[in-house]
Amino acid sequence: MGEFYGKTKNGYDVSSETFPRMFRGISQTPQLKNKEDKMNKKNKFFSTILATLVGTAIWIPSAQAAFIPYILDIKIGEARLKDSGDATEHAKMEFFAGNTNLVQDLKDKSFTAVENGTDSGQWYLDVGPTGPGYFLLKFGTGNDKDIANTYFFQNTGEMTKLVWSNEQVNFLSGGGSIKGNIGKLSHYTTYDAAFGQTGEIPEPATLALVGLGLFAIGAVRRRRSSHS
């Protein structure tokens, strides 16, 4: 834009350099300033609402991520065993499970028990990635010779977690009036059916493959017999 120079009606000198400044000063009338203030207030109001919505959106996932307690496993029996030998524990587990086809998976004396929710009176052991069908918990009972020291469970909830309550083990793991605590847990042992890791009956497809293999072996033997 080229420069210009002139005079106003009142005789003031005006140039291209001073005109924008004058224009800006004229544009800021009280009415326009009030309108601008109102717009700023509206923008601030909507900004506050937007920030609140964003904060809520961020908070919701964190609330959903709160710990959800695992399902308690089913207690199937308890006993006071004179020793913690594998054979003794195994026989009693098969008795309570009603299954004489169980195999021992793991016997662990070094573990970390975790509360199944704050002040829930429940505990769990993480045994992932395995998912045993049964487990037992062996506790020390001190001078109390009348209370069971071994508790037997069927794992029915989250398969990679062994979950029990203080009440299920006569409060030996905490609570109650016997002053139990989780430190009394001596070890845990897991079991499964001999078929495999989950203790499930083999699927028909698996049985068919086994049958086909046996048929092939029989055919080879018959062929060899015919040639001889």
Tab-separated table of C-alpha atoms in Angstrom:
chain	number	residue	atom	x	y	z
A	1	MET	CA	0.000	0.000	0.000
A	2	GLY	CA	1.339	3.472	-0.898
A	3	GLU	CA	1.719	6.222	1.667
A	4	PHE	CA	-0.716	9.121	1.855
A	5	TYR	CA	-0.904	12.440	3.621
A	6	GLY	CA	-3.846	14.765	4.229
A	7	LYS	CA	-5.969	16.653	6.750
A	8	THR	CA	-9.127	15.745	8.654
A	9	LYS	CA	-12.222	17.929	8.948
A	10	ASN	CA	-10.793	19.367	12.147
A	11	GLY	CA	-7.528	20.159	10.468
A	12	TYR	CA	-5.457	17.350	11.922
A	13	ASP	CA	-2.643	15.997	9.807
A	14	VAL	CA	-3.194	12.367	8.831
A	15	SER	CA	-0.717	10.054	7.180
A	16	SER	CA	-0.787	6.363	6.211
A	17	GLU	CA	1.310	5.712	9.311
A	18	THR	CA	-0.984	7.359	11.840
A	19	PHE	CA	-4.322	6.332	10.303
A	20	PRO	CA	-4.338	2.693	11.491
A	21	ARG	CA	-3.634	3.845	15.033
A	22	MET	CA	-6.467	6.266	14.846
A	23	PHE	CA	-8.759	3.638	13.414
A	24	ARG	CA	-7.927	1.206	16.194
A	25	GLY	CA	-8.633	3.874	18.766
A	26	ILE	CA	-11.971	4.746	17.169
A	27	SER	CA	-13.045	1.078	16.966
A	28	GLN	CA	-12.764	0.589	20.725
A	29	THR	CA	-16.017	2.348	21.621
A	30	PRO	CA	-17.719	1.484	24.967
A	31	GLN	CA	-20.401	-0.531	23.162
A	32	LEU	CA	-17.869	-2.609	21.250
A	33	LYS	CA	-15.753	-3.106	24.363
A	34	ASN	CA	-18.757	-4.399	26.329
A	35	LYS	CA	-19.593	-6.764	23.499
A	36	GLU	CA	-16.018	-8.003	23.432
A	37	ASP	CA	-16.045	-8.562	27.222
A	38	LYS	CA	-19.247	-10.588	26.932
A	39	MET	CA	-17.693	-12.741	24.203
A	40	ASN	CA	-14.629	-13.334	26.357
A	41	LYS	CA	-16.833	-14.423	29.262
A	42	LYS	CA	-18.760	-16.807	27.001
A	43	ASN	CA	-15.536	-18.271	25.624
A	44	LYS	CA	-14.225	-18.743	29.149
A	45	PHE	CA	-17.495	-20.436	30.206
A	46	PHE	CA	-17.417	-22.904	27.307
A	47	SER	CA	-13.710	-23.550	27.876
A	48	THR	CA	-14.484	-24.496	31.492
A	49	ILE	CA	-17.240	-26.885	30.372
A	50	LEU	CA	-14.924	-28.469	27.789
A	51	ALA	CA	-12.153	-28.924	30.360
A	52	THR	CA	-14.657	-30.563	32.741
A	53	LEU	CA	-15.861	-32.974	30.042
A	54	VAL	CA	-12.306	-33.889	29.092
A	55	GLY	CA	-11.441	-34.449	32.750
A	56	THR	CA	-14.488	-36.691	33.147
A	57	ALA	CA	-13.555	-38.680	30.043
A	58	ILE	CA	-10.091	-39.237	31.469
A	59	TRP	CA	-11.469	-40.213	34.898
A	60	ILE	CA	-14.004	-42.778	33.657
A	61	PRO	CA	-11.465	-45.303	32.255
A	62	SER	CA	-9.398	-45.089	35.444
A	63	ALA	CA	-12.524	-45.809	37.505
A	64	GLN	CA	-13.336	-48.773	35.288
A	65	ALA	CA	-9.808	-50.053	35.818
A	66	ALA	CA	-10.433	-50.412	39.576
A	67	PHE	CA	-9.657	-53.870	40.969
A	68	ILE	CA	-12.462	-56.411	40.654
A	69	PRO	CA	-12.157	-59.278	43.188
A	70	TYR	CA	-11.733	-62.791	41.812
A	71	ILE	CA	-14.434	-65.412	42.375
A	72	LEU	CA	-13.933	-67.634	45.414
A	73	ASP	CA	-12.991	-71.211	44.621
A	74	ILE	CA	-15.013	-74.089	46.054
A	75	LYS	CA	-13.795	-75.728	49.246
A	76	ILE	CA	-14.272	-79.514	49.004
A	77	GLY	CA	-12.771	-80.646	52.300
A	78	GLU	CA	-10.393	-80.168	55.199
A	79	ALA	CA	-8.254	-82.477	57.289
A	80	ARG	CA	-5.565	-82.531	59.929
A	81	LEU	CA	-2.713	-84.397	58.271
A	82	LYS	CA	0.119	-85.791	60.370
A	83	ASP	CA	2.651	-85.068	57.640
A	84	SER	CA	2.985	-83.054	54.448
A	85	GLY	CA	4.350	-85.869	52.310
A	86	ASP	CA	3.289	-85.885	48.673
A	87	ALA	CA	1.647	-89.315	48.982
A	88	THR	CA	-0.390	-88.286	52.051
A	89	GLU	CA	-1.644	-85.058	50.500
A	90	HIS	CA	-2.297	-86.729	47.151
A	91	ALA	CA	-4.426	-89.510	48.627
A	92	LYS	CA	-6.528	-87.069	50.638
A	93	MET	CA	-7.007	-84.775	47.619
A	94	GLU	CA	-8.266	-87.674	45.502
A	95	PHE	CA	-10.619	-88.644	48.332
A	96	PHE	CA	-12.221	-85.191	48.561
A	97	ALA	CA	-12.228	-84.669	44.774
A	98	GLY	CA	-13.808	-88.090	44.178
A	99	ASN	CA	-11.230	-88.610	41.446
A	100	THR	CA	-8.492	-91.234	41.623
A	101	ASN	CA	-6.933	-90.038	38.401
A	102	LEU	CA	-5.240	-86.864	39.678
A	103	VAL	CA	-1.579	-85.968	39.219
A	104	GLN	CA	0.409	-83.435	41.223
A	105	ASP	CA	1.422	-80.379	39.235
A	106	LEU	CA	3.286	-78.137	41.661
A	107	LYS	CA	4.205	-77.899	45.325
A	108	ASP	CA	5.334	-74.398	46.213
A	109	LYS	CA	6.732	-73.114	49.510
A	110	SER	CA	7.911	-69.766	48.114
A	111	PHE	CA	4.987	-67.589	47.073
A	112	THR	CA	3.246	-64.247	47.507
A	113	ALA	CA	-0.377	-64.203	48.704
A	114	VAL	CA	-2.352	-61.107	47.707
A	115	GLU	CA	-5.497	-59.660	49.281
A	116	ASN	CA	-8.521	-60.218	47.044
A	117	GLY	CA	-9.690	-56.638	47.587
A	118	THR	CA	-8.911	-54.328	50.498
A	119	ASP	CA	-10.215	-55.675	53.831
A	120	SER	CA	-12.171	-58.370	51.975
A	121	GLY	CA	-11.025	-61.222	54.211
A	122	GLN	CA	-10.018	-63.056	51.022
A	123	TRP	CA	-6.710	-63.987	49.409
A	124	TYR	CA	-5.389	-65.311	46.127
A	125	LEU	CA	-2.238	-66.842	44.674
A	126	ASP	CA	-1.334	-66.142	41.053
A	127	VAL	CA	-0.238	-69.409	39.401
A	128	GLY	CA	-0.492	-68.239	35.773
A	129	PRO	CA	-0.058	-69.306	33.086
A	130	THR	CA	-1.113	-72.674	34.549
A	131	GLY	CA	-4.737	-73.367	35.414
A	132	PRO	CA	-4.923	-76.330	37.824
A	133	GLY	CA	-8.214	-78.076	38.485
A	134	TYR	CA	-7.577	-78.568	42.232
A	135	PHE	CA	-5.334	-77.221	44.963
A	136	LEU	CA	-4.666	-77.552	48.681
A	137	LEU	CA	-3.428	-75.083	51.284
A	138	LYS	CA	-1.313	-76.258	54.219
A	139	PHE	CA	-1.198	-74.061	57.343
A	140	GLY	CA	0.718	-74.160	60.566
A	141	THR	CA	-1.627	-74.293	63.567
A	142	GLY	CA	0.851	-73.930	66.432
A	143	ASN	CA	-0.378	-75.486	69.660
A	144	ASP	CA	-3.942	-75.884	68.410
A	145	LYS	CA	-4.163	-79.612	67.694
A	146	ASP	CA	-7.912	-79.751	67.170
A	147	ILE	CA	-8.141	-77.615	64.064
A	148	ALA	CA	-7.577	-78.819	60.495
A	149	ASN	CA	-4.260	-77.811	58.954
A	150	THR	CA	-4.888	-78.717	55.299
A	151	TYR	CA	-7.713	-77.372	53.131
A	152	PHE	CA	-8.767	-78.734	49.748
A	153	PHE	CA	-10.334	-76.764	46.879
A	154	GLN	CA	-11.656	-77.155	43.378
A	155	ASN	CA	-10.496	-74.311	41.143
A	156	THR	CA	-13.663	-72.989	39.499
A	157	GLY	CA	-13.242	-69.227	39.055
A	158	GLU	CA	-10.292	-67.508	37.408
A	159	MET	CA	-8.211	-70.602	36.609
A	160	THR	CA	-4.832	-68.868	36.977
A	161	LYS	CA	-5.764	-67.685	40.504
A	162	LEU	CA	-6.215	-69.792	43.648
A	163	VAL	CA	-8.776	-67.879	45.714
A	164	TRP	CA	-10.014	-68.511	49.251
A	165	SER	CA	-11.471	-66.673	52.233
A	166	ASN	CA	-10.311	-66.565	55.837
A	167	GLU	CA	-13.546	-68.256	56.821
A	168	GLN	CA	-12.923	-71.208	54.471
A	169	VAL	CA	-9.663	-72.016	56.286
A	170	ASN	CA	-10.986	-71.457	59.831
A	171	PHE	CA	-9.418	-67.976	59.880
A	172	LEU	CA	-5.879	-69.348	59.835
A	173	SER	CA	-5.004	-66.794	57.142
A	174	GLY	CA	-6.443	-63.900	59.177
A	175	GLY	CA	-9.469	-62.552	61.017
A	176	GLY	CA	-11.544	-64.462	63.564
A	177	SER	CA	-10.539	-65.069	67.145
A	178	ILE	CA	-7.555	-67.414	66.655
A	179	LYS	CA	-5.191	-64.604	65.646
A	180	GLY	CA	-4.435	-66.190	62.308
A	181	ASN	CA	-2.368	-64.456	59.635
A	182	ILE	CA	-1.263	-65.163	56.093
A	183	GLY	CA	2.195	-66.009	57.405
A	184	LYS	CA	0.768	-69.293	58.708
A	185	LEU	CA	0.403	-70.574	55.139
A	186	SER	CA	3.170	-73.135	54.768
A	187	HIS	CA	2.724	-74.207	51.151
A	188	TYR	CA	0.198	-74.921	48.428
A	189	THR	CA	-0.015	-77.876	46.051
A	190	THR	CA	-1.869	-78.029	42.729
A	191	TYR	CA	-3.363	-81.030	40.951
A	192	ASP	CA	-4.931	-81.942	37.636
A	193	ALA	CA	-6.612	-84.906	36.047
A	194	ALA	CA	-4.157	-87.218	34.285
A	195	PHE	CA	-5.644	-86.309	30.874
A	196	GLY	CA	-3.937	-82.940	30.778
A	197	GLN	CA	-3.531	-79.480	32.210
A	198	THR	CA	-7.206	-78.640	32.551
A	199	GLY	CA	-8.473	-82.052	33.593
A	200	GLU	CA	-11.023	-82.109	30.788
A	201	ILE	CA	-12.071	-85.187	28.876
A	202	PRO	CA	-10.320	-85.317	25.464
A	203	GLU	CA	-12.371	-83.968	22.596
A	204	PRO	CA	-13.827	-86.401	20.000
A	205	ALA	CA	-11.350	-85.156	17.396
A	206	THR	CA	-8.444	-86.113	19.667
A	207	LEU	CA	-9.891	-89.583	20.267
A	208	ALA	CA	-10.400	-89.987	16.507
A	209	LEU	CA	-6.741	-89.205	15.850
A	210	VAL	CA	-5.668	-91.731	18.470
A	211	GLY	CA	-7.950	-94.359	16.892
A	212	LEU	CA	-6.586	-93.607	13.430
A	213	GLY	CA	-3.038	-94.017	14.695
A	214	LEU	CA	-3.849	-97.389	16.253
A	215	PHE	CA	-5.537	-98.499	13.016
A	216	ALA	CA	-2.439	-97.531	11.004
A	217	ILE	CA	-0.156	-99.487	13.359
A	218	GLY	CA	-2.408	-102.547	13.037
A	219	ALA	CA	-2.425	-102.295	9.217
A	220	VAL	CA	1.390	-102.158	9.084
A	221	ARG	CA	1.676	-105.209	11.311
A	222	ARG	CA	-0.793	-107.191	9.161
A	223	ARG	CA	1.116	-106.273	5.998
A	224	ARG	CA	4.377	-107.429	7.517
A	225	SER	CA	2.749	-110.705	8.621
A	226	SER	CA	1.382	-111.350	5.111
A	227	HIS	CA	4.813	-110.789	3.519
A	228	SER	CA	6.526	-113.117	5.942
